[in-house]
């Protein structure tokens, strides 16, 4: 249907040039993160005279990168597990119990997607104080449960409708409890949408800045975005170390993306109703 | 097998008639066990704070003292009459939203058309255009702060192009466009993915038939392709409207609202009002106004999408 013509070749060249333009910012960050401060000031575009890895070593210590990485990881993993468990269970039950109540609850979740984070954040900090959720990683994870549940539940709700009910019914007759039916039979069938839910929530929670900023004050609890921003606040315009900090900050998520890009792009496209 | 099932269902029926009441209670409990946790977290984290916010917007709460004095509409009146900072941030955000939505959808749709051609490097290009989207706005803003301050300066020295010699983040006008550029750089790849999915759904036979009838590429695009994928445009435009209107991360790390608060988004304004000046009552009033505007956008989006679905 589509032959490779001269016109396609021209388009191809154009596409590659555009891609290079898209990548230029990364080129600047990488080469300059390996230079001394003086060398950056002389010429920001030039190739480094020699590769200086000392910037990375210094930043690694200053922002305590292993700690920040671990905090980001544990927050993302725990929030994902919780969101998958609570929203898949709720979505399944809501679909399988067709009643007015189920419908109202579902609409209640969806309607709240309209509420922007900024409208909730100020009183939430008061509630967080009362319930002892502030300055603690489990507390932040619980908040992510609350913020993530509408979209996750919405995606599961749509998917459960496509799962045939017959398998569940026969398992019920064989005496399986509802929990048994759900975890042993239904949940494995939900795998494709679970992948989408986990990818969307991971990209959101890993990169999130404002909620951790409000909840986590202690230095030891900082996530990667928090550690990077407090580094920039302290070392303004010290680009040699600043760029190394940025490289450290973006590398994990870029590796995550390159490994799972097919799933991620598919998940992003199907989750775009948000 | 069949007889076994029958006997089982018969016993089931017998049990049902004996303890129907117990069964109902059990059903209610299971329902609660499945739906309850999601509902509980959602209500505690989002719904209760939302209604508290509505209440606090009528008070002079400062976040510290345990009592919040009822002040009626005073906060709202103050915002409209006596808060040029908020009005400016609203104007900036609206202006930014228009520019950002048009540019990122234009680029995103263009990239999708390009990658819809039979290019050999298609998958690689798609990956490249999408990469900025997986990096958080905060880090992106810092990266581009360097590009605007140092990177553009060195390109300007090399090429002598006036574009790269502008005082980008130091001037109100160019700082505005700086944020638009970074937003478009982050979001275009995302829009591209949605547009590609829509383009792949277009019936090739239809295009072939039109080509045989002598339709030019431009006619194909404007008369067939775009009308067919209008739902994708609705999704993308409203997604970008909502993202642009809520902009915070990129804004705070790229310009931090400067120069002279000229690029301060509504989200930053609310954040500062509450957490830097400790005027929680005023902050919540602003956040309620913010909610109303976002809610209007989103409702229009849902209605528009619904209408299209009926037509299609």
Tab-separated table of C-alpha atoms in Angstrom, chain B residues 63-244:
chain	number	residue	atom	x	y	z
B	63	UNK	CA	-3.492	27.527	59.390
B	64	UNK	CA	-2.011	27.815	62.854
B	65	UNK	CA	-4.740	28.893	65.257
B	66	UNK	CA	-7.387	26.301	66.008
B	67	UNK	CA	-10.272	28.706	65.447
B	68	UNK	CA	-11.193	30.162	62.109
B	69	UNK	CA	-13.321	33.288	62.159
B	70	UNK	CA	-16.284	33.455	59.774
B	71	UNK	CA	-15.836	36.400	57.418
B	72	UNK	CA	-18.553	35.723	54.867
B	73	UNK	CA	-17.669	36.728	51.341
B	74	UNK	CA	-14.777	38.963	52.430
B	75	UNK	CA	-12.093	36.721	50.901
B	76	UNK	CA	-13.841	36.575	47.549
B	77	UNK	CA	-14.455	40.302	47.499
B	78	UNK	CA	-10.823	40.912	48.343
B	79	UNK	CA	-9.679	38.656	45.484
B	80	UNK	CA	-11.795	40.464	42.909
B	81	UNK	CA	-11.289	44.015	44.153
B	82	UNK	CA	-7.938	44.104	45.802
B	83	UNK	CA	-5.620	41.413	44.550
B	84	UNK	CA	-3.922	42.429	41.297
B	85	UNK	CA	-1.435	39.570	41.789
B	86	UNK	CA	-4.157	36.951	41.511
B	87	UNK	CA	-5.880	38.667	38.603
B	88	UNK	CA	-2.535	38.895	36.789
B	89	UNK	CA	-1.771	35.244	37.419
B	90	UNK	CA	-5.190	34.377	36.045
B	91	UNK	CA	-4.560	36.443	32.916
B	92	UNK	CA	-1.105	34.917	32.479
B	93	UNK	CA	-2.460	31.385	32.900
B	94	UNK	CA	-5.266	31.962	30.395
B	95	UNK	CA	-2.910	33.501	27.844
B	96	UNK	CA	-0.434	30.695	28.400
B	97	UNK	CA	-3.178	28.103	28.013
B	98	UNK	CA	-4.181	29.414	24.580
B	99	UNK	CA	-0.619	29.524	23.264
B	100	UNK	CA	0.326	26.167	24.784
B	101	UNK	CA	-2.767	24.327	23.558
B	102	UNK	CA	-2.450	25.578	19.982
B	103	UNK	CA	1.288	24.977	19.678
B	104	UNK	CA	1.507	21.578	21.350
B	105	UNK	CA	-1.460	20.217	19.381
B	106	UNK	CA	-0.103	21.611	16.143
B	107	UNK	CA	3.290	19.962	16.735
B	108	UNK	CA	1.747	16.768	18.097
B	109	UNK	CA	-0.562	16.337	15.119
B	110	UNK	CA	2.250	17.200	12.699
B	111	UNK	CA	4.520	14.583	14.261
B	112	UNK	CA	1.705	12.027	14.082
B	113	UNK	CA	1.193	12.706	10.363
B	114	UNK	CA	4.932	12.404	9.795
B	115	UNK	CA	5.193	9.091	11.650
B	116	UNK	CA	2.100	7.787	9.917
B	117	UNK	CA	4.131	7.721	6.695
B	118	UNK	CA	6.047	4.512	5.994
B	119	UNK	CA	9.292	5.751	7.539
B	120	UNK	CA	12.017	3.226	8.328
B	121	UNK	CA	12.985	5.032	11.529
B	122	UNK	CA	9.387	5.357	12.689
B	123	UNK	CA	9.661	3.494	15.995
B	124	UNK	CA	12.910	5.170	16.910
B	125	UNK	CA	11.493	8.619	16.138
B	126	UNK	CA	8.368	7.898	18.153
B	127	UNK	CA	10.537	6.978	21.139
B	128	UNK	CA	12.625	10.141	20.786
B	129	UNK	CA	9.622	12.471	20.534
B	130	UNK	CA	8.030	10.812	23.540
B	131	UNK	CA	11.053	10.848	25.900
B	132	UNK	CA	10.522	14.376	27.323
B	133	UNK	CA	7.090	13.285	28.489
B	134	UNK	CA	8.383	10.749	31.003
B	135	UNK	CA	10.556	13.300	32.802
B	136	UNK	CA	8.832	15.258	35.528
B	137	UNK	CA	8.051	18.932	34.973
B	138	UNK	CA	10.283	20.032	37.832
B	139	UNK	CA	13.462	18.515	36.372
B	140	UNK	CA	12.477	19.611	32.851
B	141	UNK	CA	12.190	23.187	34.039
B	142	UNK	CA	15.697	23.094	35.523
B	143	UNK	CA	17.105	21.522	32.347
B	144	UNK	CA	15.595	24.265	30.223
B	145	UNK	CA	16.679	26.967	32.618
B	146	UNK	CA	20.209	25.958	31.680
B	147	UNK	CA	19.365	25.775	27.961
B	148	UNK	CA	17.858	29.265	27.948
B	149	UNK	CA	20.592	30.848	30.038
B	150	UNK	CA	23.743	29.120	28.783
B	151	UNK	CA	22.814	26.863	25.874
B	152	UNK	CA	21.046	29.495	23.786
B	153	UNK	CA	23.848	31.965	24.484
B	154	UNK	CA	26.459	29.629	23.059
B	155	UNK	CA	24.324	28.726	20.047
B	156	UNK	CA	23.835	32.467	19.534
B	157	UNK	CA	27.605	32.995	19.564
B	158	UNK	CA	28.089	30.209	17.019
B	159	UNK	CA	25.294	31.072	14.608
B	160	UNK	CA	24.803	34.792	15.206
B	161	UNK	CA	21.025	34.304	15.074
B	162	UNK	CA	19.098	36.980	16.979
B	163	UNK	CA	16.622	34.387	18.250
B	164	UNK	CA	19.272	32.802	20.485
B	165	UNK	CA	20.584	36.117	21.754
B	166	UNK	CA	17.335	37.216	23.402
B	167	UNK	CA	17.383	37.605	27.186
B	168	UNK	CA	14.956	34.646	27.355
B	169	UNK	CA	14.093	34.222	31.038
B	170	UNK	CA	15.024	37.769	31.976
B	171	UNK	CA	12.273	39.457	29.977
B	172	UNK	CA	8.518	39.220	30.564
B	173	UNK	CA	7.604	38.509	26.978
B	174	UNK	CA	10.275	35.966	26.160
B	175	UNK	CA	9.901	34.276	29.557
B	176	UNK	CA	6.259	33.662	28.648
B	177	UNK	CA	7.280	32.015	25.378
B	178	UNK	CA	10.015	30.126	27.199
B	179	UNK	CA	7.418	28.341	29.315
B	180	UNK	CA	5.318	27.667	26.211
B	181	UNK	CA	8.343	26.085	24.491
B	182	UNK	CA	9.127	23.807	27.422
B	183	UNK	CA	5.484	22.804	27.801
B	184	UNK	CA	5.249	22.006	24.083
B	185	UNK	CA	8.517	20.057	24.243
B	186	UNK	CA	7.082	17.932	27.049
B	187	UNK	CA	3.522	17.462	25.812
B	188	UNK	CA	3.766	17.239	21.997
B	189	UNK	CA	5.004	13.629	22.111
B	190	UNK	CA	2.050	12.692	24.289
B	191	UNK	CA	-0.418	14.312	21.896
B	192	UNK	CA	1.395	12.609	19.026
B	193	UNK	CA	0.707	9.180	20.559
B	194	UNK	CA	-3.030	9.884	20.784
B	195	UNK	CA	-3.162	11.281	17.235
B	196	UNK	CA	-1.216	8.280	15.852
B	197	UNK	CA	-3.718	5.892	17.437
B	198	UNK	CA	-6.547	7.832	15.782
B	199	UNK	CA	-4.822	8.016	12.390
B	200	UNK	CA	-4.317	4.248	12.374
B	201	UNK	CA	-8.056	3.853	12.705
B	202	UNK	CA	-8.701	5.725	9.440
B	203	UNK	CA	-9.901	3.392	6.688
B	204	UNK	CA	-7.137	3.171	4.044
B	205	UNK	CA	-9.607	2.138	1.312
B	206	UNK	CA	-11.406	5.417	1.760
B	207	UNK	CA	-8.181	7.343	1.167
B	208	UNK	CA	-7.255	5.191	-1.845
B	209	UNK	CA	-10.673	5.750	-3.371
B	210	UNK	CA	-10.416	9.507	-2.894
B	211	UNK	CA	-6.921	9.480	-4.430
B	212	UNK	CA	-8.231	7.666	-7.512
B	213	UNK	CA	-10.900	10.337	-7.774
B	214	UNK	CA	-8.057	12.842	-7.989
B	215	UNK	CA	-8.125	14.348	-4.500
B	216	UNK	CA	-4.940	16.197	-3.526
B	217	UNK	CA	-3.106	15.411	-0.303
B	218	UNK	CA	-4.413	18.628	1.204
B	219	UNK	CA	-8.002	17.703	0.364
B	220	UNK	CA	-7.444	14.236	1.828
B	221	UNK	CA	-6.208	15.790	5.043
B	222	UNK	CA	-8.804	18.506	5.498
B	223	UNK	CA	-11.855	16.810	4.013
B	224	UNK	CA	-11.399	13.191	5.093
B	225	UNK	CA	-8.705	12.587	7.711
B	226	UNK	CA	-9.366	15.481	10.084
B	227	UNK	CA	-13.182	15.071	10.133
B	228	UNK	CA	-12.755	11.347	10.794
B	229	UNK	CA	-10.461	11.809	13.786
B	230	UNK	CA	-12.257	14.772	15.364
B	231	UNK	CA	-12.790	12.845	18.635
B	232	UNK	CA	-9.002	12.653	19.032
B	233	UNK	CA	-8.823	16.428	18.641
B	234	UNK	CA	-11.432	16.868	21.352
B	235	UNK	CA	-9.497	14.618	23.728
B	236	UNK	CA	-6.148	16.247	23.008
B	237	UNK	CA	-7.361	19.818	23.162
B	238	UNK	CA	-9.088	19.384	26.480
B	239	UNK	CA	-6.212	17.355	27.910
B	240	UNK	CA	-3.836	20.175	27.061
B	241	UNK	CA	-6.274	22.821	28.323
B	242	UNK	CA	-6.460	21.089	31.670
B	243	UNK	CA	-2.704	20.503	31.902
B	244	UNK	CA	-1.810	24.012	30.810
